[in-house]
Coordinates of C-alpha atoms in Angstrom, one line a residue:
X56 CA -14.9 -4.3 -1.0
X57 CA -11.8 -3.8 1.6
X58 CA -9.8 -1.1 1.2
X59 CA -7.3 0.8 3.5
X60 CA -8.5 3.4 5.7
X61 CA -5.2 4.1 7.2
X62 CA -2.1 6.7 6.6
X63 CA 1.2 4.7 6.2
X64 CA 2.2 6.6 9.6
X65 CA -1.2 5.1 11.4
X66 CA 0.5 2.1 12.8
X67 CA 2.2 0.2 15.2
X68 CA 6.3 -0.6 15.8
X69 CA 6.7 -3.8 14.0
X70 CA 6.6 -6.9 16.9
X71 CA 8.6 -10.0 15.8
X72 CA 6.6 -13.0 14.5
X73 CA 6.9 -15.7 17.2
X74 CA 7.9 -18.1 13.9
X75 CA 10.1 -17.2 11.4
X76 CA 7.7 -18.7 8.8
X77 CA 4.5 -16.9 8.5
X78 CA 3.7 -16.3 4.9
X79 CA 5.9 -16.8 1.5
X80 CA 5.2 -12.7 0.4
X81 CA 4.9 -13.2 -3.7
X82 CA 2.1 -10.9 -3.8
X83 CA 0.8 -8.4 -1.7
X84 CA -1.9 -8.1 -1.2
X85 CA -2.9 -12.2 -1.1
X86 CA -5.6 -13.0 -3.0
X87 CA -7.3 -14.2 0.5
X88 CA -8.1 -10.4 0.6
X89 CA -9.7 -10.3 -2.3
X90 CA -13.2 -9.9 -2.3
X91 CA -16.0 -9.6 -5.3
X92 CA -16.4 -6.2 -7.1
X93 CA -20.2 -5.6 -6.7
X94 CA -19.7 -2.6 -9.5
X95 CA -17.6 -4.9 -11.5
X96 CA -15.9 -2.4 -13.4
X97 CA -15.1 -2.4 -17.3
X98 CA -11.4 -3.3 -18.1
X99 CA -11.2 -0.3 -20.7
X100 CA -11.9 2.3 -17.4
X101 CA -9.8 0.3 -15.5
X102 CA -7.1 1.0 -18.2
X103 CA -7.9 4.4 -19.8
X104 CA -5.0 5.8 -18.0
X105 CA -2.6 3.2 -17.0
X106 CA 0.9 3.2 -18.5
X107 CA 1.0 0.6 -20.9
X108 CA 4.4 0.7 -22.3
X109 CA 6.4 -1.6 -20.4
X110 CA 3.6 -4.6 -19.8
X111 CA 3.8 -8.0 -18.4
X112 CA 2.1 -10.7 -19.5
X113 CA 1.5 -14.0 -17.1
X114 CA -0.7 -16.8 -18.6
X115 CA -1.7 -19.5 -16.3
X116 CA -2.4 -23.5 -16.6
X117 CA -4.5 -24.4 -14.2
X118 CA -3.5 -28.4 -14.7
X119 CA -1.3 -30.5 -13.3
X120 CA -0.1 -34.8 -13.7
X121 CA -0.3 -34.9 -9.9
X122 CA -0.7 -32.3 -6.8
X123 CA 2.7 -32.4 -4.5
X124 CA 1.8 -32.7 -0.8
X125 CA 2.7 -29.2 -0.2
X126 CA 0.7 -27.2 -3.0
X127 CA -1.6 -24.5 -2.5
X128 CA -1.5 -23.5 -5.9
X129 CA -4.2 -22.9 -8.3
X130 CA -4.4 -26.0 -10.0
X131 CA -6.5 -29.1 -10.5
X132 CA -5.0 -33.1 -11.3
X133 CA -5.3 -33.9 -14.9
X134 CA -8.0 -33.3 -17.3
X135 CA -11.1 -34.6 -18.8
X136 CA -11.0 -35.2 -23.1
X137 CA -11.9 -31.6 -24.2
X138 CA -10.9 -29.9 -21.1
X139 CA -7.9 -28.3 -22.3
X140 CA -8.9 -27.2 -25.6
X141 CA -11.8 -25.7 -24.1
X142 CA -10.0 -24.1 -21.2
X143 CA -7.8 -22.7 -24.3
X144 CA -11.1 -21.6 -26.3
X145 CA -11.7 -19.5 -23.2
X146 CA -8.1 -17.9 -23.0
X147 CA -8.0 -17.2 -26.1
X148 CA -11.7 -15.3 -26.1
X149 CA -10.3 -13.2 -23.0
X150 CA -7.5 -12.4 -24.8
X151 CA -9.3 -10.7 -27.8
X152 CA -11.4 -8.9 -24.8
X153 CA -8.5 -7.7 -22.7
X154 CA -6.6 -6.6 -26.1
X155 CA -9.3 -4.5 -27.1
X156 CA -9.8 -2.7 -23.4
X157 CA -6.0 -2.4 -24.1
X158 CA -6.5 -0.2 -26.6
X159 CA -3.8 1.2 -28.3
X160 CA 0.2 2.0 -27.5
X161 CA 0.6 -1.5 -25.7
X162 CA 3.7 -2.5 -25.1
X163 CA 4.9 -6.2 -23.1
X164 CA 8.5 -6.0 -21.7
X165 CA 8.3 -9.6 -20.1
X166 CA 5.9 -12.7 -20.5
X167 CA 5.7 -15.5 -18.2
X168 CA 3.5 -19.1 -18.6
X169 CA 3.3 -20.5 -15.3
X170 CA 0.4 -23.1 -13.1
X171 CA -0.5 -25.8 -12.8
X172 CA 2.0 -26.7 -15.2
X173 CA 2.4 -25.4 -18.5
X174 CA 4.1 -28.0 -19.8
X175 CA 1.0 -30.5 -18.8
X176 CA -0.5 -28.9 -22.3
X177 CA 1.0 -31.0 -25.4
X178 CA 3.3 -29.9 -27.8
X179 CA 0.5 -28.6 -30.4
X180 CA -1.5 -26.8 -27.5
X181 CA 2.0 -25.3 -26.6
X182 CA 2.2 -23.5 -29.9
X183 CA -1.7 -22.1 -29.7
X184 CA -1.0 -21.0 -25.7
X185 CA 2.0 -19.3 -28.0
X186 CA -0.3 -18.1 -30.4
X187 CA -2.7 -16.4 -27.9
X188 CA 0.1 -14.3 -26.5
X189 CA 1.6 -13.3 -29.8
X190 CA -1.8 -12.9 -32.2
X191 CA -4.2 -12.6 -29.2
X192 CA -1.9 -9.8 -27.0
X193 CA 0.6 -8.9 -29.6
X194 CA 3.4 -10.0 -27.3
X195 CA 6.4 -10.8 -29.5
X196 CA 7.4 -13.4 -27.0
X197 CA 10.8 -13.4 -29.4
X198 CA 11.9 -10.1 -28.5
X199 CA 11.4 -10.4 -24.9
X200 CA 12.2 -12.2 -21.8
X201 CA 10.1 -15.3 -21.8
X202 CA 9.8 -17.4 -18.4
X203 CA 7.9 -21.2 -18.5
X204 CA 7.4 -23.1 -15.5
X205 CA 8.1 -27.3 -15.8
X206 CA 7.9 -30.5 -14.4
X207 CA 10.1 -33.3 -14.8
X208 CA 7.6 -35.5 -15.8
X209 CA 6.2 -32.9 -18.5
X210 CA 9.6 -31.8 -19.8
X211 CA 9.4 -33.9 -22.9
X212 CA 11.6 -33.2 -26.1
X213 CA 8.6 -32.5 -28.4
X214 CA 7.2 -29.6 -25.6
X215 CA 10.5 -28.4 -24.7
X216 CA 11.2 -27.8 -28.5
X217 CA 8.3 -25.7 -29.0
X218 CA 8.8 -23.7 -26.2
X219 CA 12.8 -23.0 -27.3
X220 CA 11.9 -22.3 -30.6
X221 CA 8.6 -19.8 -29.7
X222 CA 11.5 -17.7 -27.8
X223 CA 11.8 -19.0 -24.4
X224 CA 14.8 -17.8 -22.2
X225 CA 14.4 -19.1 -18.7
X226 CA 13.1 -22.9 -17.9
X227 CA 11.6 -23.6 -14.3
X228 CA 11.7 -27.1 -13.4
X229 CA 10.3 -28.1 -10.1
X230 CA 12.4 -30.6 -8.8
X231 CA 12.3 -29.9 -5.1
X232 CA 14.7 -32.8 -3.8
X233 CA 17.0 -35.1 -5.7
X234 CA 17.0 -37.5 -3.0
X235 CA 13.4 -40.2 -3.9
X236 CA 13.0 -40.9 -0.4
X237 CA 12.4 -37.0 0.5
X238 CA 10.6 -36.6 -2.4
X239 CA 8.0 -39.3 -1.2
X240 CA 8.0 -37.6 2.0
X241 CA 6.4 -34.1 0.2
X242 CA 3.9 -36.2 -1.5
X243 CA 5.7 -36.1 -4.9
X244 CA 6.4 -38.7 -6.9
X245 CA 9.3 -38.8 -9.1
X246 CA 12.4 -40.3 -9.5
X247 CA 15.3 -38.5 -9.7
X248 CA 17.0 -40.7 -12.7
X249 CA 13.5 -39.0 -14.2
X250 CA 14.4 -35.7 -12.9
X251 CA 18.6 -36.2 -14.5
X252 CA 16.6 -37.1 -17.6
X253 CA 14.8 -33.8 -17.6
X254 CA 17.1 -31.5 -16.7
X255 CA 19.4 -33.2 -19.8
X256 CA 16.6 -32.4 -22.4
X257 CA 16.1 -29.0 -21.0
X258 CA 20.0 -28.5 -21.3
X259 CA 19.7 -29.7 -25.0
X260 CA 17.3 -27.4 -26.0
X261 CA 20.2 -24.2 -25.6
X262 CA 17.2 -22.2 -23.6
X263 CA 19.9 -19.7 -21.7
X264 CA 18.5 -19.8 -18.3
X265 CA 17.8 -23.1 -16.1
X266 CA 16.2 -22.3 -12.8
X267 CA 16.0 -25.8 -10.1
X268 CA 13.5 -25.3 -7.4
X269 CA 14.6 -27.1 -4.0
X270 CA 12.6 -27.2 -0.9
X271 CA 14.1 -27.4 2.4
X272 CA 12.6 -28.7 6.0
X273 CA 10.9 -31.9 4.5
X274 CA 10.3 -35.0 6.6
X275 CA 13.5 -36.9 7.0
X276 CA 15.8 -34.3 5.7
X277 CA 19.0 -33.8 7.4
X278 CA 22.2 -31.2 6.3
X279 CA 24.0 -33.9 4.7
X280 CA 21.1 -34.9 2.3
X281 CA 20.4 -31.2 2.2
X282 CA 23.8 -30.2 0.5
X283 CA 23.1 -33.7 -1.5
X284 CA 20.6 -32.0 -3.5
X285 CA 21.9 -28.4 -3.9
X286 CA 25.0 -30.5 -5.5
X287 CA 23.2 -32.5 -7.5
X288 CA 21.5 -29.4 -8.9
X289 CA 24.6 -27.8 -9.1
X290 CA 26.0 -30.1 -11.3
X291 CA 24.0 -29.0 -14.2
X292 CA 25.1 -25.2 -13.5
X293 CA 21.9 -24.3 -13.2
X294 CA 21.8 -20.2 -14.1
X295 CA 19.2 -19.9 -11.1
X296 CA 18.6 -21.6 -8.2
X297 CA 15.4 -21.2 -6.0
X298 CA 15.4 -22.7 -2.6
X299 CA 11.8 -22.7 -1.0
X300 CA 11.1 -23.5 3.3
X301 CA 8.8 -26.3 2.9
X302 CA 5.2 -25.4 4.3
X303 CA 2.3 -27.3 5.7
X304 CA -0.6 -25.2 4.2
X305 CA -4.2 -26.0 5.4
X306 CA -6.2 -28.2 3.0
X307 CA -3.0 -29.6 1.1
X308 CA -2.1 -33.4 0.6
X309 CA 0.4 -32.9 3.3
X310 CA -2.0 -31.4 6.0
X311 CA -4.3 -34.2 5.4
X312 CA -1.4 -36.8 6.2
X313 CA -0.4 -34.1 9.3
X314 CA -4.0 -32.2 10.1
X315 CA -1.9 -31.0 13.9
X316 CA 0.8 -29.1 11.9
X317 CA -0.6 -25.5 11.7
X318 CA 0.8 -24.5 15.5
X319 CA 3.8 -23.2 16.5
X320 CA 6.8 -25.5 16.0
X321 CA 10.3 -24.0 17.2
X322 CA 11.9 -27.7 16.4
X323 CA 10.8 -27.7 12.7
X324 CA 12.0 -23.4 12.8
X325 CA 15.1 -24.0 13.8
X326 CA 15.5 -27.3 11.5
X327 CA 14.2 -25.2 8.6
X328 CA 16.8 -21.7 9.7
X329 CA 19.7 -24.2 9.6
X330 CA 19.2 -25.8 6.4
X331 CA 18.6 -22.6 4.8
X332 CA 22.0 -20.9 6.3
X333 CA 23.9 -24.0 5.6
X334 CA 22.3 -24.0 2.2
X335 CA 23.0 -19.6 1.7
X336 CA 26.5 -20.6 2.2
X337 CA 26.7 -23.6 0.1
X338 CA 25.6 -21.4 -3.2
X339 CA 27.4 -18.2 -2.5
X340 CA 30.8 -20.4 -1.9
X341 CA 29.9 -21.8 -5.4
X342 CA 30.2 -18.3 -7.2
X343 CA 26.0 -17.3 -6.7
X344 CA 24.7 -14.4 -5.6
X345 CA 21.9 -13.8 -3.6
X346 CA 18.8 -12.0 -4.7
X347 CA 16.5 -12.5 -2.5
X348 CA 15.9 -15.1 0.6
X349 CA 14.6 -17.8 -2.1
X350 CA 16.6 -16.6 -5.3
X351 CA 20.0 -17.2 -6.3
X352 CA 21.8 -16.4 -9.5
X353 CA 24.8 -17.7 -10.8
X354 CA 27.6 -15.0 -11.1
X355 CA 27.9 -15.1 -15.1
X356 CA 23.9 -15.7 -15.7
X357 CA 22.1 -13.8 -18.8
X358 CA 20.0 -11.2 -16.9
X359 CA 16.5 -11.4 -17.3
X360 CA 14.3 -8.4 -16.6
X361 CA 12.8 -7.8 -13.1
X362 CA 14.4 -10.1 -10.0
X363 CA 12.0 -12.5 -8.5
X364 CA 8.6 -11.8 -9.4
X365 CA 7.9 -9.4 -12.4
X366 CA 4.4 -9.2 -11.7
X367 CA 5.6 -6.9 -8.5
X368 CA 5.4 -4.1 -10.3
X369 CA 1.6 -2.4 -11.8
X370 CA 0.9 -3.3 -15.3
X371 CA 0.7 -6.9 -15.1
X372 CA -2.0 -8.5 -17.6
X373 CA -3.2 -12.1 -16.1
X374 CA -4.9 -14.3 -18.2
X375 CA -6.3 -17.9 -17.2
X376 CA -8.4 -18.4 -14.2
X377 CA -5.5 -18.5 -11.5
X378 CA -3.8 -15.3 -12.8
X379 CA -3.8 -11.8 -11.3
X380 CA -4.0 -8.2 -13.3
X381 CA -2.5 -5.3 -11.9
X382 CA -3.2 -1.5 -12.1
X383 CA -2.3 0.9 -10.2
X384 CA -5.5 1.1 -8.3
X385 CA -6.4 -2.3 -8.8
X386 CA -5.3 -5.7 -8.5
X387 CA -8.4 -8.2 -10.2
X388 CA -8.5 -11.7 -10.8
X389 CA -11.1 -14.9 -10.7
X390 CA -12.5 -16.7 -7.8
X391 CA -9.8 -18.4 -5.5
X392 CA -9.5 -21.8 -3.7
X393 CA -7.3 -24.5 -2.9
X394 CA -9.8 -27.3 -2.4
X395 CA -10.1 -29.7 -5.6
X396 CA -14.2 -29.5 -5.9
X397 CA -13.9 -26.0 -5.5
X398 CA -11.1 -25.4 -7.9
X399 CA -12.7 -27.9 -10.6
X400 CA -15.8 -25.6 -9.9
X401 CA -13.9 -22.7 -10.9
X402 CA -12.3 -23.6 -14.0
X403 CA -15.4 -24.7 -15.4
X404 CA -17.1 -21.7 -14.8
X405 CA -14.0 -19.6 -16.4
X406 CA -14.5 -22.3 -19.9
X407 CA -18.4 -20.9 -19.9
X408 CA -17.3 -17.6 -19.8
X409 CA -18.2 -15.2 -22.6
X410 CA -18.2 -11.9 -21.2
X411 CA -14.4 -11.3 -20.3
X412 CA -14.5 -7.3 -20.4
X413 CA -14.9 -6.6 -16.4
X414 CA -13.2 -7.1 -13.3
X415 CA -15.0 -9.4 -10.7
X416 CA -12.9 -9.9 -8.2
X417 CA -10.1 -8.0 -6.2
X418 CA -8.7 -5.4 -4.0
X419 CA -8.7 -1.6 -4.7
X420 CA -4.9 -0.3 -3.6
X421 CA -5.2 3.1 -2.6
X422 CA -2.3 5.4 -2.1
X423 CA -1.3 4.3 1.1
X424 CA -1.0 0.3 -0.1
X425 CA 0.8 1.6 -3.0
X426 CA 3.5 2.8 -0.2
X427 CA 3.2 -0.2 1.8
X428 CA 3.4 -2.6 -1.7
X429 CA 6.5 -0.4 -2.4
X430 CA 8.4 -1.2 0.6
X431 CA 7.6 -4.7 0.9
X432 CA 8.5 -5.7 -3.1
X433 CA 11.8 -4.0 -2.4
X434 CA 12.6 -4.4 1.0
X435 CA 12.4 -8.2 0.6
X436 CA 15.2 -8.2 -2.2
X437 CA 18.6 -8.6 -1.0
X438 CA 19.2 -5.2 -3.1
X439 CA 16.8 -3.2 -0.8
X440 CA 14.6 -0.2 -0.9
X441 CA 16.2 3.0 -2.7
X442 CA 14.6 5.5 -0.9
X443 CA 15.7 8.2 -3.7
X444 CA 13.4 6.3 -5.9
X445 CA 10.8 6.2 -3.1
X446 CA 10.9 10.1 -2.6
X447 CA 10.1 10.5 -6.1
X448 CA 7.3 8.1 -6.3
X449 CA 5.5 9.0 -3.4
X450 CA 6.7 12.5 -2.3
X451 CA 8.0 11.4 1.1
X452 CA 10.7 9.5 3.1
X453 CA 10.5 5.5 3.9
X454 CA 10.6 6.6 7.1
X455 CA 8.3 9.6 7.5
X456 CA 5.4 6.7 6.2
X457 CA 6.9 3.8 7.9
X458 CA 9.2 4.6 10.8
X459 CA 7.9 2.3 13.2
X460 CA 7.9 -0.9 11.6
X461 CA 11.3 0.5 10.2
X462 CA 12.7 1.0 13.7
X463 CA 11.3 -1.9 14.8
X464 CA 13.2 -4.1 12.0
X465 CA 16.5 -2.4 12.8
X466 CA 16.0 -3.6 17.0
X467 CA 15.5 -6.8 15.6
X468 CA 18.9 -6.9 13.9
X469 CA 16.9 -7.5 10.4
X470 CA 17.6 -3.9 8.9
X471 CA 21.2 -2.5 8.7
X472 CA 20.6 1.0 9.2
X473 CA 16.8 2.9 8.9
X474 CA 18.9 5.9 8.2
X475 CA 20.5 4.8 4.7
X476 CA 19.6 6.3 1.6
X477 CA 19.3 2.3 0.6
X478 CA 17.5 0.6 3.1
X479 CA 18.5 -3.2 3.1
X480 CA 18.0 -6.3 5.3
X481 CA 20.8 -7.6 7.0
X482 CA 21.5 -11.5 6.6
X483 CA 19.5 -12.5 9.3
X484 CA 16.4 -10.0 7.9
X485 CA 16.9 -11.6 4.9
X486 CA 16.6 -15.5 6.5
X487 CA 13.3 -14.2 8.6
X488 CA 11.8 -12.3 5.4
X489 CA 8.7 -14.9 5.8
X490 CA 8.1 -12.9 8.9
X491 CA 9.6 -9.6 7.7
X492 CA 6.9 -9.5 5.3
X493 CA 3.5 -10.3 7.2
X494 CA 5.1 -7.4 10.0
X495 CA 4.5 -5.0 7.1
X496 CA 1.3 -5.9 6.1
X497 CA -2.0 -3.0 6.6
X498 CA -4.0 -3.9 9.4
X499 CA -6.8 -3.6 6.6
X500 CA -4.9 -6.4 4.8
X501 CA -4.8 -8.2 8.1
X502 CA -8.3 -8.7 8.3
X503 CA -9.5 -9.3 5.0
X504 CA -6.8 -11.9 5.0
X505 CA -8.7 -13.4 8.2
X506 CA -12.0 -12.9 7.5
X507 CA -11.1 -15.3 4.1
X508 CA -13.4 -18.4 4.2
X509 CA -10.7 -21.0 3.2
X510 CA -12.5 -23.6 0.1

């Protein structure tokens, strides 16, 4: 089991990243540093003394109607008869075992079902995944900011009513271009009179937050059809928009079709760097504000809870096969692959399952990760790293722990001033935070992450 052996002050001035797209930093560490817990420790120990009065909740689908070209998700394409239901027997069994390691005094401030594709479930296996979280967890999904992840092709009337009615408040739909030839072109097949149709229903059903994920850097893509899309989108007032640098991830549909696109590529950077500036600009001109390189929220948009990733923070309780748990010394999931035998692999073993009480694989976070996990889930919000709140966390300065790599940013031009009491990217930090991020990772991090046998 890898673990980090150094202080936060053990390391090198942060060197620029020859690309500015190195790794999308949702999660740190990646589950490519994961490795299995030969003591496999019981959840209740694991939880004994964790804060449990602010939880959030993440339940993952492992199923989607088709894989896009560019996923390296956690997901497999469709399902056998029974698959589902069985897949939800097994949820709902490691719910009753994660509730009762819970013990009592549990609290969830946020829930989130995400994939895969929740909405791949029907509408009647939409109200049990609802009734796992609420009986199973004791989530009153009502009472608390409640995030599900779509498709367009899922988004039907009948699912979309459950969801609204079980509490829902945000809406995800991946839509990723508007424009069919691009959408070809990233291996995903949809229309976008199909996608219109969609984002109507979704609008019908009064759920107060719409977020449209767009991609950017696509094959064929130019400005002009760039700012097509981001329009389109805009025209439903979308409370949240997410705009994503396309990837070419190694055993995806899209590296199969392109198996040379791993190197270097300055053309594809820069093509990539302009569409994203000339798409910043676009939003912010249209009354949005910028949370984050990716994020963007409307002006007048309901809040809901924690920017960006709630899961950033410890207490996170992952259920499903693809979904990570958080403490604070320990970030546990299942196995992890991208490949479709070894994924199909993995969710069958996770049906059989009957012993859901222990942790069997992850990554022990010792004090000086914590530090590091701090500074990257803050510095990469456009709201930055408060380094008041940092003192009292960790009894030290940002920059007593991470001067170098601090110093290093601000040569750059990608931090405005390592001095301030609120350390935040400028602009341009904030456009290379896909190299930002991997700069700050431990060198312990580093080599799990390398030593990963891709599957």
């Amino acid at each position: 089991m890898s673990t980090s052996l150094t202080t936060p002050a053990a390391t090198t001035a942060a060197v620029p990243s020859t690309s500015p797209y190195q790794h999308y930093v949702y999660a740190y560490p990646h589950k490519t540093a994961y490795r299995p817990l030969d003591d496999r420790p019981a959840l209740s120990d694991l939880w004994a003394t964790e804060d449990k009065s602010a939880l959030s909740l993440y339940l993952h689908i492992p199923f989607c109607e088709v894989r896009c070209g560019f996923c390296n998700l956690f997901t497999r394409i469709g399902a056998p008869d029974g698959l589902t239901g069985a897949y939800l027997d097994a949820l709902e069994r490691q719910a009753g075992a994660v509730r009762e390691a819970l013990g009592d005094g549990i609290r969830f401030a946020t829930a989130a079902f995400g994939g895969g594709t929740p909405t791949f479930l029907t509408a009647r296996e939409l109200e049990r995944l609802c009734d796992i979280a609420e009986h199973g967890m004791a989530a009153d999904l009502r009472a608390v900011p409640l995030s599900v992840e779509a498709s367009p092709a899922t988004a039907t009337a009948d699912r979309l009513a459950v969801l609204a009615e079980r509490g829902t408040t945000r809406l995800s739909l991946g839509v990723q271009s508007f424009v069919d030839s691009e959408a070809r072109a990233a291996v995903r097949p949809q229309r976008r009179a199909d996608v219109e149709a969609a984002l109507g229903r979704i609008r019908d059903t009064a759920v107060p937050v719409l977020n449209i994920d767009l991609i950017y850097g696509i094959d064929g893509q130019t400005e002009r059809t760039w700012l097509h899309s981001l329009d389109a989108a805009l025209a439903w007032r979308p409370e949240e928009l997410y705009l994503y640098p396309l990837y070419i991830r190694p055993l995806t549909g899209l590296n199969r079709h392109r198996p040379d696109a791993g190197g270097p590529d300055p053309v594809w950077d820069e093509q990539r760097l302009r569409l994203y500036r000339a798409g910043r600009d676009h939003l912010l001109a249209q009354g949005y504000v910028q949370q984050s390189m990716r994020m963007f929220r409307r002006a007048d948009a309901p809040p809901q809870g924690a920017d960006d990733y709630a899961c950033q923070t410890d207490g996170m309780i992952g259920l499903g096969c693809g979904a990570r748990s958080y403490t604070s010394a320990l970030h546990y999931s299942f196995d992890y692959a991208v490949g479709m035998h070894e994924i199909r692999g993995i969710i069958d073993d996770y049906v059989a399952t009957t012993d859901f009480g222990h942790a069997a694989v992850g990554y022990r976070v010792d004090r000086p990760e914590a530090r590091r996990r701090h500074l990257l889930q803050s510095l990469l919000q456009a709201d930055g790293l408060d380094t008041g709140d940092y003192r009292a966390r960790f009894g030290a300065e940002p920059g007593d722990d991470f001067g170098a790599e601090l110093d290093g940013l601000a040569a750059q031009g990608w931090l405005e001033d390592p001095t301030a009491t609120r350390l935040r990217l400028t602009p341009e930090g904030l456009a290379h935070s896909d190299a930002v991020g991997p700069l700050l990772f431990s060198p312990a991090v580093r080599a799990a992450m390398a030593a990963y046998k891709r599957k």
